[in-house]
């Protein structure tokens, strides 16, 4: 029977006749040294899983149990976060250091066990202790229970994982330590990578540093695209091809045709690769390429200009005899916010009518870069207004997050002893109402922030609506805000200041896209809504590591429900101790 694009329904509604038995998908992840030569550097040592960059792809089916034995053979503390996995009933397996667990020390190990239930699509995993995630990452794919024929779109002939990353010539650990001590962001990446490789457009590109996708004419391909970069949203194109997007962040979307994909750190996009008419006839070789989207930077900043480079891979059709170089795609300009906004605001959910309509908790939260007082171990305190002797600090509602040092927040919650670990006073509104995004909006009061560990406590099953409002206290910038433990609906997003009288009229309450990471528009806002039906400690933070380190995060403390299944389980016996 022919399958059309419109009549198919995703797993939630599909009647799958034969349901395969749930399986256990088991891996051992050795986090250790990998010696690698990239960008004509001599061999350098990075931290990687099982000596691979990207690390191993985990493939499971909806409902399976995933078991990963993580053995830390690296010289650094490490944890792994399973980005986008709900972790219902397994909050101890979420992974962010000091939020849900103490890190695994060098020589230590920890087994992550969780079920991939009620979600399917492309997710990923990465280290959640410092910049190590620059090289400790990989794909996590959840197939429908009924196999590929249960997709709510025509089954592709093949699927290709496309993991986008950033590469530094220097040790990312050292770069981060330096950033923390100087209070200045780490320098931009030396290269953007596709499946770990920088591609042909760097002076230093050497043999075998370009990933090649080998395709066959007249076959259909679905790309599972993941932005694993530390700090950079990316434009993604393939010359002489367009895309039909079918999912984002492992949530099905209505098929959306576009010639460019925009993807922020933490996000994923599943898209069919659609060859232009000519390609179907001749095959040939084409570049797949990424460049940064930079919403904040002054183009005159020389450091930024050197970072305006192009990562690439080659798409080659079998039997192509051409000796010409691959065709290059025309990429948007680095500051093409209009293209970003068009892509991100045009996605809608495949299945409508799932948004909770009654809201229990309203939050209005500014996401900002600002300053804080310079600490004793910091070396480059800027003579910045408003106070001499400050360093960069980022914040939500002017609270700049610092993680606890001795106990993870989830253990403190489980043992009912938050004292000295966190406080329950994360504010629902910023301390001051002001013109958040106007060019003259600097207010000394809010530009200056202080460090704290504040959580927002949510009753079990409450519905939360959060307006995320970007500011321009230091600079306007699109922040990719990621929530652990839940997906949320993105009801609306726009530029300027959110107006609570007029902007609710823009809400899509019918078929808004569902995500785990929303790129709040630069100098603008986004409104998200989710149901807090998963007890635990759930991190919400900017997925730029550079901003997270400066404090751009907060934590939701979700209370227990009425039953044992809706209450915090005890920690596993091998939970690492601080
Ligand atoms: C890993 O590399 C670091 C240097 O980055 C070195 O100090 C350490 O000894 C190496 N460990 C192993 C097990 O090779
Ligand atoms: C670092 O990477 C850049 C890539 O643009 C390259 O030009 C440079 O030579 C590299 N540095 C070293 C020391 O290899
Ligand atoms: C995970 O799935 C297994 C097998 O289906 C089940 O026995 C177990 O209770 C599930 N765990 C949680 C936390 O839901
Ligand atoms: C994991 O750690 C435990 C406790 O230290 C140890 O007994 C065990 O051998 C370790 N396992 C591996 C695979 O390293
Ligand atoms: C190129 O890289 C691939 C995959 O990383 C590897 O299998 C192959 O051996 C490499 N070839 C050369 C010439 O290094
Ligand atoms: C692909 O399809 C086109 C149009 O139907 C046809 O001309 C071409 O021969 C096919 N190529 C292959 C390799 O099957
Ligand atoms: C993008 O940057 C270029 C210069 O780098 C500038 O000419 C152009 O006006 C900018 N476009 C937007 C939309 O800001
Ligand atoms: C969606 O895309 C179309 C065409 O690309 C554009 O005209 C429209 O404004 C976009 N919608 C939004 C909300 O940006
Ligand atoms: C900041 O403080 C330093 C050391 O106290 C002093 O030398 C410098 O002049 C001050 N800068 C400004 C702008 O006040
Ligand atoms: C959660 O809230 C929804 C909507 O208010 C309600 O229908 C449902 O019964 C609640 N579930 C539990 C377990 O309390
Ligand atoms: C919101 O919009 C209304 C109607 O346009 C306007 O009267 C009001 O001043 C706006 N509020 C803010 C805070 O700008
Ligand atoms: C590694 O973790 C241990 C235990 O939590 C902590 O004492 C130590 O400071 C951490 N090391 C680094 C470099 O953060
Ligand atoms: Cu940010």
XYZ file of C-alpha atoms and ligand atoms in Angstrom:
747
model
C 0.000 0.000 0.000
C 1.352 3.409 -0.922
C 2.133 5.584 2.061
C 1.356 9.254 1.839
C 2.943 11.985 3.939
C -0.272 13.174 5.453
C -2.235 10.128 6.520
C 0.310 8.562 8.797
C 0.228 8.943 12.541
C 3.053 8.670 15.035
C 3.426 6.027 17.680
C 1.170 7.665 20.214
C -1.807 7.021 17.997
C -0.710 4.190 15.768
C -2.098 0.738 16.330
C 0.973 -1.366 15.972
C -0.179 -4.883 15.287
C 2.879 -6.805 16.363
C 4.831 -5.197 19.152
C 8.338 -6.477 19.558
C 9.500 -7.435 23.044
C 11.295 -4.670 24.943
C 15.042 -5.312 24.869
C 18.033 -4.338 26.965
C 20.561 -2.278 24.988
C 23.869 -2.517 26.823
C 27.127 -0.641 26.247
C 30.394 -0.064 28.040
C 31.727 3.466 27.666
C 35.396 3.847 28.455
C 35.998 7.550 28.854
C 39.698 7.852 28.167
C 42.533 9.325 26.163
C 42.440 9.399 22.395
C 45.500 10.479 20.479
C 44.433 12.343 17.371
C 45.957 14.510 14.677
C 43.629 17.142 13.298
C 44.102 20.455 11.454
C 47.796 19.648 10.832
C 48.430 19.637 14.522
C 50.897 17.104 15.732
C 49.218 14.309 17.686
C 47.260 15.638 20.624
C 45.435 13.864 23.419
C 41.722 14.414 23.837
C 39.139 12.734 26.042
C 36.803 10.453 24.125
C 34.568 7.418 24.584
C 35.985 4.083 23.390
C 38.642 5.926 21.378
C 36.026 7.270 18.943
C 35.080 10.788 17.864
C 32.084 11.055 17.830
C 31.597 8.319 20.408
C 29.463 5.232 19.808
C 25.888 5.627 18.537
C 23.313 4.016 20.826
C 20.360 2.581 18.935
C 17.292 1.461 20.880
C 13.596 0.972 20.263
C 10.887 2.809 22.156
C 10.291 1.009 25.462
C 13.764 -0.574 25.632
C 16.028 -0.410 28.643
C 19.410 1.237 28.044
C 22.302 0.217 30.295
C 25.636 2.001 29.943
C 28.589 1.058 32.132
C 30.676 4.194 32.214
C 34.290 3.629 33.196
C 36.337 6.767 33.716
C 39.866 6.135 32.491
C 40.449 9.832 31.823
C 42.432 12.151 34.081
C 39.282 14.278 34.643
C 36.046 13.991 36.578
C 33.301 12.879 34.222
C 29.557 12.269 33.956
C 27.305 11.538 30.993
C 23.968 13.186 30.301
C 21.389 11.512 28.056
C 20.139 14.621 26.365
C 16.363 14.667 25.912
C 15.661 11.387 27.729
C 12.843 11.925 30.236
C 14.412 9.645 32.893
C 11.005 8.934 34.424
C 11.644 6.925 37.550
C 15.419 7.140 36.992
C 16.385 10.707 37.936
C 19.740 9.409 39.260
C 20.734 8.546 35.685
C 20.309 12.043 34.209
C 23.979 12.917 34.588
C 24.652 16.637 35.200
C 27.452 16.889 37.754
C 26.327 18.177 41.162
C 22.676 18.394 40.069
C 21.788 14.679 39.969
C 25.114 13.075 40.899
C 28.648 13.667 42.041
C 31.100 13.198 39.185
C 32.785 9.883 38.505
C 36.386 10.350 39.608
C 39.316 9.230 37.457
C 39.471 5.461 37.882
C 35.829 5.265 38.994
C 32.769 3.910 37.243
C 28.979 4.222 37.272
C 26.221 2.350 35.460
C 23.497 4.464 33.891
C 20.182 2.549 33.548
C 17.052 4.051 32.071
C 14.093 3.204 29.855
C 13.403 5.027 26.622
C 9.644 5.072 27.025
C 7.126 7.354 25.353
C 9.605 9.064 23.069
C 11.269 8.311 19.742
C 13.586 10.040 17.327
C 17.079 11.500 17.458
C 18.650 12.365 20.789
C 22.255 12.273 21.934
C 24.535 11.910 24.906
C 27.390 14.058 26.135
C 29.622 14.685 29.088
C 28.049 17.050 31.625
C 31.158 18.002 33.521
C 32.958 20.988 32.033
C 33.985 21.484 28.431
C 34.831 17.803 28.073
C 31.648 17.459 26.085
C 33.578 19.082 23.207
C 34.865 15.572 22.495
C 32.716 13.305 24.681
C 29.488 13.014 22.703
C 27.512 10.725 20.423
C 24.072 9.959 19.007
C 21.242 8.192 20.855
C 18.575 7.004 18.446
C 15.191 5.689 19.506
C 13.365 3.833 16.764
C 9.628 3.262 16.852
C 8.547 0.086 18.638
C 7.105 -1.223 15.382
C 10.343 -0.645 13.444
C 10.934 1.798 10.608
C 7.586 0.953 9.030
C 5.928 2.644 12.018
C 7.396 6.058 11.130
C 4.686 8.665 10.561
C 6.266 9.367 7.156
C 7.389 7.161 4.276
C 10.183 4.890 5.451
C 13.525 6.183 4.141
C 15.744 3.710 2.322
C 18.588 4.628 4.657
C 19.379 6.846 7.617
C 22.586 8.808 8.232
C 23.728 10.256 11.536
C 25.233 13.742 11.156
C 26.818 15.025 14.366
C 27.995 18.622 14.222
C 30.751 19.725 16.582
C 33.483 22.195 17.357
C 37.202 21.571 17.482
C 39.927 23.409 19.368
C 43.620 22.886 18.750
C 44.202 23.354 22.472
C 43.024 21.225 25.399
C 39.401 22.162 26.060
C 39.966 21.508 29.741
C 42.728 24.111 29.842
C 40.618 26.552 27.828
C 37.824 26.261 30.334
C 40.088 26.599 33.358
C 41.492 29.707 31.764
C 37.985 31.087 31.138
C 37.019 30.497 34.747
C 40.141 32.212 36.047
C 40.079 35.175 33.709
C 36.320 35.594 33.598
C 36.595 35.925 29.815
C 34.813 33.508 27.460
C 36.958 30.839 25.849
C 38.094 31.668 22.304
C 35.959 30.549 19.364
C 36.564 27.079 17.962
C 39.381 26.508 15.471
C 37.028 24.451 13.332
C 33.482 23.201 12.964
C 33.226 19.490 12.385
C 30.851 16.987 10.800
C 31.067 13.533 12.388
C 34.260 14.642 14.110
C 36.050 15.897 10.989
C 36.639 19.511 9.924
C 36.495 18.971 6.171
C 38.218 20.587 3.239
C 37.920 24.327 3.927
C 40.731 24.733 6.441
C 44.278 25.566 5.433
C 45.450 22.699 7.487
C 42.999 20.144 6.209
C 44.951 16.948 5.772
C 44.224 13.550 4.360
C 41.198 11.768 5.711
C 39.844 14.735 7.600
C 36.639 14.960 5.623
C 33.672 12.761 6.383
C 32.149 11.208 3.274
C 28.516 10.163 2.889
C 28.152 7.622 0.114
C 24.662 7.708 -1.369
C 22.898 5.950 -4.206
C 20.797 7.701 -6.791
C 17.025 7.375 -6.448
C 17.201 6.158 -2.858
C 15.724 8.196 -0.008
C 17.852 9.291 2.938
C 16.884 10.649 6.307
C 19.552 12.659 8.111
C 19.593 12.623 11.905
C 21.334 15.931 12.572
C 22.651 16.760 16.047
C 24.317 19.998 17.117
C 26.906 18.865 19.663
C 28.914 22.104 19.409
C 29.790 23.785 22.704
C 28.890 27.361 21.963
C 27.680 27.831 18.405
C 24.336 27.644 16.593
C 24.892 26.484 13.022
C 23.441 26.914 9.546
C 23.449 23.567 7.738
C 23.153 23.087 3.971
C 23.910 20.560 1.238
C 24.629 21.916 -2.243
C 21.941 21.121 -4.822
C 19.715 19.520 -2.198
C 16.902 20.668 0.036
C 15.319 19.093 3.107
C 11.982 17.932 4.394
C 12.114 18.236 8.170
C 10.053 15.553 9.946
C 11.191 15.881 13.556
C 13.073 18.162 15.945
C 14.407 17.147 19.387
C 12.819 13.694 18.928
C 9.340 15.150 18.414
C 7.604 14.671 15.087
C 6.819 17.806 13.112
C 4.539 18.395 10.178
C 6.744 17.858 7.105
C 8.512 21.181 6.526
C 10.393 21.930 3.324
C 13.455 24.158 3.517
C 16.822 24.552 1.836
C 18.594 25.361 5.108
C 18.478 23.824 8.566
C 19.174 25.978 11.615
C 20.293 24.112 14.695
C 21.432 25.368 18.082
C 23.614 23.447 20.531
C 21.479 20.765 22.171
C 18.959 20.559 19.347
C 18.390 17.805 16.808
C 16.628 17.799 13.438
C 15.509 14.775 11.427
C 15.203 15.668 7.768
C 14.930 13.890 4.446
C 17.657 14.921 2.027
C 15.881 15.913 -1.195
C 18.079 16.089 -4.319
C 17.381 18.798 -6.871
C 16.034 17.493 -10.162
C 19.451 17.489 -11.841
C 21.074 15.474 -9.088
C 18.683 12.588 -9.570
C 19.850 12.326 -13.165
C 23.605 12.783 -12.831
C 24.575 11.886 -9.274
C 27.785 13.740 -8.547
C 29.604 15.130 -5.512
C 28.333 17.876 -3.209
C 29.477 19.590 -0.069
C 27.469 19.398 3.102
C 28.525 22.485 5.058
C 27.991 24.333 8.325
C 28.812 27.891 9.370
C 28.132 29.634 12.672
C 25.073 31.757 13.303
C 26.317 34.541 15.500
C 23.615 36.737 16.951
C 25.738 38.775 19.335
C 29.140 39.517 18.075
C 30.546 42.711 16.751
C 31.776 41.852 13.274
C 34.839 43.991 13.868
C 35.995 41.664 16.609
C 38.957 40.003 14.901
C 38.641 36.881 16.998
C 35.144 36.415 15.736
C 36.104 36.937 12.108
C 38.703 34.223 12.321
C 36.040 31.909 13.703
C 33.841 32.490 10.647
C 34.933 29.281 9.018
C 33.105 26.501 7.252
C 33.001 22.899 8.389
C 32.188 20.395 5.670
C 31.636 16.831 4.578
C 31.188 15.332 1.117
C 28.022 13.747 -0.227
C 29.003 11.455 -3.083
C 26.669 9.417 -5.258
C 27.824 5.928 -6.178
C 29.216 5.664 -9.677
C 29.986 9.370 -9.995
C 32.916 9.708 -12.365
C 33.438 13.444 -12.116
C 36.909 14.685 -11.248
C 35.581 18.153 -10.475
C 35.613 19.265 -6.865
C 32.288 18.845 -5.063
C 29.722 21.619 -5.566
C 29.677 24.147 -2.709
C 26.406 25.338 -1.210
C 25.593 29.023 -0.825
C 25.396 29.552 2.933
C 23.500 32.340 4.725
C 25.445 35.205 6.288
C 26.600 34.606 9.856
C 24.109 37.216 11.114
C 21.048 36.137 9.103
C 18.608 36.240 12.006
C 15.644 36.402 9.618
C 16.480 32.951 8.226
C 16.978 31.607 11.737
C 13.635 32.950 12.879
C 11.824 31.677 9.807
C 13.152 28.149 10.296
C 12.637 27.994 14.052
C 9.201 29.538 14.155
C 7.814 27.626 11.170
C 7.999 24.158 12.744
C 4.751 22.715 14.088
C 3.877 19.455 15.816
C 2.567 16.604 13.702
C -0.136 15.662 16.203
C -2.334 18.568 17.355
C -4.293 19.283 20.527
C -1.868 18.153 23.180
C -1.113 21.443 24.956
C -2.354 21.692 28.564
C -4.640 24.716 28.583
C -4.792 25.509 32.303
C -1.582 26.951 33.787
C -0.770 26.568 37.502
C 2.544 28.402 37.659
C 3.446 31.466 35.610
C 7.088 32.464 35.420
C 8.708 35.394 33.619
C 12.436 34.792 33.465
C 15.151 37.005 32.045
C 18.159 35.292 30.484
C 21.125 37.617 30.589
C 24.806 38.178 30.417
C 26.052 40.497 33.160
C 28.850 40.924 35.662
C 29.661 39.776 39.136
C 32.328 40.563 41.638
C 35.704 39.091 40.943
C 36.651 36.091 43.076
C 40.016 35.622 44.799
C 41.248 33.050 42.259
C 40.294 35.133 39.267
C 43.037 36.937 37.487
C 41.584 39.345 34.932
C 38.976 41.463 36.638
C 37.593 44.035 34.260
C 37.184 47.668 35.105
C 33.588 47.332 33.893
C 30.682 49.402 35.006
C 28.921 49.326 37.361
C 31.631 48.098 39.673
C 35.371 48.038 39.269
C 36.745 44.542 39.717
C 34.061 42.506 37.985
C 33.995 39.523 35.665
C 31.378 38.161 33.293
C 28.472 36.377 34.936
C 25.269 35.210 33.327
C 21.966 34.820 35.077
C 18.281 33.966 35.028
C 16.123 36.531 36.821
C 19.401 38.006 37.968
C 20.353 34.822 39.863
C 23.682 33.480 38.635
C 23.896 29.759 39.290
C 26.793 28.180 41.101
C 26.664 24.434 41.622
C 27.155 22.950 45.099
C 30.565 21.473 45.864
C 29.990 18.639 48.322
C 26.568 17.079 47.717
C 24.485 16.737 44.582
C 21.182 18.596 44.662
C 19.195 15.405 44.058
C 20.822 13.693 47.035
C 20.032 16.743 49.167
C 16.401 16.514 48.060
C 16.219 12.766 48.612
C 17.659 13.106 52.115
C 15.413 16.103 52.742
C 18.399 18.218 53.651
C 18.776 21.204 51.372
C 20.628 23.200 54.028
C 23.905 24.454 52.675
C 23.213 22.891 49.269
C 20.421 24.979 47.738
C 17.595 27.381 48.586
C 13.992 27.333 47.334
C 13.762 30.970 46.339
C 14.306 31.096 42.589
C 12.113 34.095 41.719
C 9.110 33.942 39.351
C 9.908 37.414 38.021
C 13.046 39.546 37.659
C 13.829 41.943 40.524
C 13.182 44.930 38.280
C 10.912 45.582 35.318
C 12.773 47.553 32.662
C 13.066 47.878 28.908
C 14.870 44.541 28.502
C 15.947 44.773 24.902
C 16.208 48.436 23.915
C 19.697 49.529 22.981
C 19.751 51.936 25.905
C 18.474 49.352 28.355
C 21.550 48.943 30.507
C 20.588 49.120 34.119
C 23.376 48.991 36.613
C 21.135 47.197 39.087
C 20.488 44.203 36.905
C 23.754 44.118 35.078
C 25.333 43.212 38.365
C 24.458 39.785 39.694
C 25.468 37.504 42.555
C 26.112 33.771 42.719
C 23.559 31.454 44.325
C 22.013 27.980 44.073
C 18.277 28.638 43.894
C 15.617 26.170 42.819
C 11.991 26.614 41.834
C 9.836 24.043 43.621
C 6.950 22.637 41.582
C 4.103 20.507 42.915
C 3.781 17.189 41.144
C 1.750 17.411 37.920
C 1.549 21.211 37.909
C 1.547 22.978 34.553
C 4.242 25.608 34.203
C 4.400 28.422 31.701
C 7.674 30.252 31.408
C 8.374 33.370 29.399
C 12.082 33.427 28.593
C 13.075 37.042 27.988
C 16.477 37.841 26.532
C 18.082 41.097 27.678
C 20.844 43.254 26.320
C 22.494 44.120 29.607
C 25.833 43.149 28.122
C 24.790 41.852 24.719
C 21.710 40.509 23.038
C 22.227 36.937 22.058
C 20.182 33.886 21.165
C 20.480 31.502 24.136
C 19.561 27.832 23.536
C 17.693 27.030 26.748
C 17.590 23.308 27.535
C 15.314 21.628 30.081
C 16.213 18.227 31.535
C 13.526 15.643 32.343
C 10.766 17.065 30.113
C 9.824 18.254 26.678
C 7.994 21.546 26.479
C 5.725 23.186 23.946
C 7.047 26.368 22.348
C 3.890 28.475 22.254
C 5.370 31.577 20.629
C 8.597 33.457 20.070
C 9.349 36.942 18.827
C 11.651 39.939 19.132
C 11.586 42.816 21.633
C 9.968 42.746 25.057
C 7.241 40.232 25.811
C 3.938 42.022 26.373
C 1.661 40.018 28.629
C -1.415 41.846 27.359
C -0.928 41.509 23.645
C 1.496 38.625 23.061
C -0.654 35.735 24.352
C -2.674 36.309 21.165
C 0.359 34.909 19.319
C 0.293 31.596 21.209
C -0.130 28.477 19.146
C -2.154 26.260 21.471
C -3.119 23.866 18.690
C 0.023 22.382 17.165
C 3.105 24.107 18.643
C 6.443 22.373 18.223
C 7.609 20.326 21.173
C 11.281 20.457 22.110
C 13.810 20.047 24.870
C 15.906 23.051 23.770
C 14.534 26.393 22.580
C 16.726 29.034 20.965
C 15.375 32.208 22.574
C 15.531 34.819 19.793
C 18.303 37.376 20.132
C 16.855 40.468 21.797
C 13.531 38.646 22.038
C 11.503 36.082 23.943
C 10.016 32.600 23.801
C 7.153 31.140 25.816
C 7.247 27.481 26.834
C 4.787 25.283 28.716
C 5.243 21.855 30.314
C 3.679 19.550 32.892
C 5.881 18.812 35.906
C 4.936 15.150 36.238
C 8.439 13.796 36.803
C 9.751 14.068 40.378
C 13.417 14.996 40.701
C 15.932 17.766 40.253
C 15.846 19.011 36.684
C 18.434 21.363 35.335
C 17.390 24.155 32.998
C 20.281 25.989 31.410
C 21.805 27.655 28.409
C 23.368 24.998 26.182
C 26.327 27.246 25.395
C 28.879 25.837 27.831
C 30.544 29.232 27.965
C 27.342 30.761 29.364
C 26.507 27.837 31.624
C 29.886 28.165 33.291
C 29.142 31.829 33.990
C 25.885 30.856 35.693
C 23.136 30.793 33.049
C 20.999 28.103 34.634
C 18.481 27.201 37.338
C 17.024 23.982 38.680
C 13.440 22.763 39.076
C 12.713 20.727 42.196
C 9.678 18.636 41.250
C 7.857 17.167 44.235
C 6.639 13.605 44.622
C 3.224 12.506 43.408
C 0.711 10.418 45.347
C 2.059 6.939 44.539
C 5.329 5.045 44.806
C 5.736 5.167 41.009
C 5.395 8.949 41.136
C 7.920 9.387 43.963
C 11.712 9.691 43.989
C 13.279 6.233 43.989
C 16.314 5.573 46.196
C 19.724 6.137 44.606
C 21.448 3.189 42.937
C 24.097 1.559 45.102
C 26.966 2.590 42.820
C 26.016 6.302 42.747
C 29.359 8.154 42.878
C 30.093 9.982 46.114
C 31.802 13.340 46.376
C 46.040 10.601 29.317
O 46.591 11.814 28.879
C 47.061 12.648 29.915
C 47.564 13.927 29.289
O 46.515 14.604 28.720
C 48.198 11.958 30.667
O 48.576 12.756 31.742
C 47.675 10.624 31.172
O 48.744 9.911 31.744
C 47.078 9.800 30.064
N 46.472 8.605 30.635
C 46.629 7.408 30.108
C 45.919 6.285 30.815
O 47.279 7.228 29.118
C 44.868 25.583 14.786
O 43.813 25.584 13.863
C 43.860 26.528 12.857
C 42.630 26.268 12.042
O 42.147 27.334 11.502
C 45.125 26.402 12.051
O 45.197 27.412 11.093
C 46.308 26.475 12.977
O 47.481 26.277 12.265
C 46.188 25.465 14.077
N 47.249 25.622 15.034
C 48.146 24.704 15.258
C 49.157 24.998 16.309
O 48.153 23.667 14.658
C 11.933 -0.190 32.703
O 11.467 -1.214 31.881
C 11.546 -2.498 32.510
C 11.189 -3.535 31.465
O 10.088 -3.159 30.747
C 10.621 -2.495 33.714
O 10.705 -3.736 34.364
C 11.049 -1.402 34.663
O 10.150 -1.295 35.741
C 11.116 -0.047 33.959
N 11.719 0.911 34.855
C 11.166 2.077 35.142
C 11.902 2.958 36.067
O 10.120 2.438 34.644
C 33.836 -0.197 39.193
O 34.123 0.268 40.494
C 34.021 -0.740 41.471
C 34.160 -0.084 42.837
O 35.308 0.697 42.874
C 35.067 -1.793 41.206
O 34.946 -2.834 42.144
C 34.862 -2.356 39.823
O 35.889 -3.245 39.506
C 34.838 -1.232 38.791
N 34.479 -1.789 37.491
C 35.137 -1.486 36.395
C 34.624 -2.112 35.143
O 36.061 -0.720 36.391
C 40.253 7.229 7.490
O 39.303 7.235 8.549
C 38.515 6.077 8.588
C 37.432 6.257 9.639
O 37.847 7.100 10.657
C 39.406 4.877 8.863
O 38.619 3.723 8.872
C 40.454 4.786 7.751
O 41.351 3.741 8.047
C 41.235 6.077 7.629
N 42.115 6.028 6.477
C 43.355 6.487 6.507
C 44.108 6.418 5.239
O 43.847 6.968 7.515
C 17.318 7.407 -11.199
O 16.066 7.813 -11.714
C 16.178 8.562 -12.918
C 14.801 9.080 -13.271
O 13.851 8.081 -13.122
C 16.763 7.661 -13.997
O 16.931 8.402 -15.192
C 18.104 7.146 -13.533
O 18.605 6.194 -14.442
C 18.014 6.479 -12.179
N 19.373 6.203 -11.704
C 19.699 5.052 -11.156
C 21.135 4.883 -10.772
O 18.880 4.183 -10.945
C 25.451 41.331 8.793
O 26.795 41.713 8.859
C 27.227 42.474 7.744
C 28.706 42.800 7.907
O 29.399 41.760 8.479
C 26.429 43.766 7.662
O 26.795 44.458 6.501
C 24.946 43.428 7.609
O 24.196 44.615 7.678
C 24.560 42.554 8.764
N 23.182 42.124 8.600
C 22.310 42.161 9.580
C 20.934 41.643 9.268
O 22.591 42.574 10.678
C 7.342 30.531 7.533
O 7.994 30.525 6.288
C 7.362 31.299 5.308
C 8.061 31.101 4.009
O 9.356 30.732 4.147
C 7.369 32.746 5.726
O 6.732 33.515 4.752
C 6.675 32.857 7.044
O 6.753 34.174 7.490
C 7.294 31.932 8.051
N 6.567 31.985 9.271
C 7.076 32.540 10.340
C 6.215 32.510 11.551
O 8.186 33.004 10.361
C 39.860 49.686 39.124
O 40.610 49.294 40.266
C 42.001 49.245 40.021
C 42.714 48.669 41.242
O 42.059 49.062 42.406
C 42.493 50.657 39.677
O 43.866 50.623 39.406
C 41.743 51.136 38.448
O 42.110 52.475 38.167
C 40.258 51.074 38.670
N 39.597 51.357 37.397
C 38.531 52.135 37.301
C 37.960 52.337 35.928
O 38.021 52.649 38.273
C -2.350 15.339 36.309
O -3.106 16.467 35.878
C -4.033 16.172 34.863
C -4.624 17.459 34.361
O -4.943 18.307 35.396
C -5.066 15.201 35.401
O -5.951 14.859 34.373
C -4.337 13.948 35.879
O -5.263 13.073 36.484
C -3.255 14.292 36.872
N -2.494 13.084 37.143
C -2.148 12.725 38.359
C -1.406 11.438 38.489
O -2.392 13.399 39.331
C 1.494 46.099 26.003
O 0.692 46.427 24.904
C -0.387 47.301 25.252
C -1.286 47.429 24.039
O -0.535 47.745 22.895
C 0.186 48.634 25.679
O -0.843 49.498 26.065
C 1.121 48.399 26.859
O 1.768 49.596 27.189
C 2.157 47.353 26.537
N 2.893 47.019 27.736
C 4.195 47.167 27.819
C 4.811 46.779 29.118
O 4.855 47.587 26.896
C 36.216 16.065 41.028
O 35.192 15.631 41.866
C 35.575 15.593 43.241
C 34.432 14.972 43.993
O 33.260 15.657 43.775
C 35.895 17.013 43.712
O 36.319 16.970 45.054
C 36.981 17.586 42.841
O 37.189 18.940 43.181
C 36.595 17.497 41.375
N 37.694 17.932 40.547
C 37.584 18.951 39.723
C 38.779 19.277 38.905
O 36.564 19.583 39.616
Cu 23.521 31.427 26.543
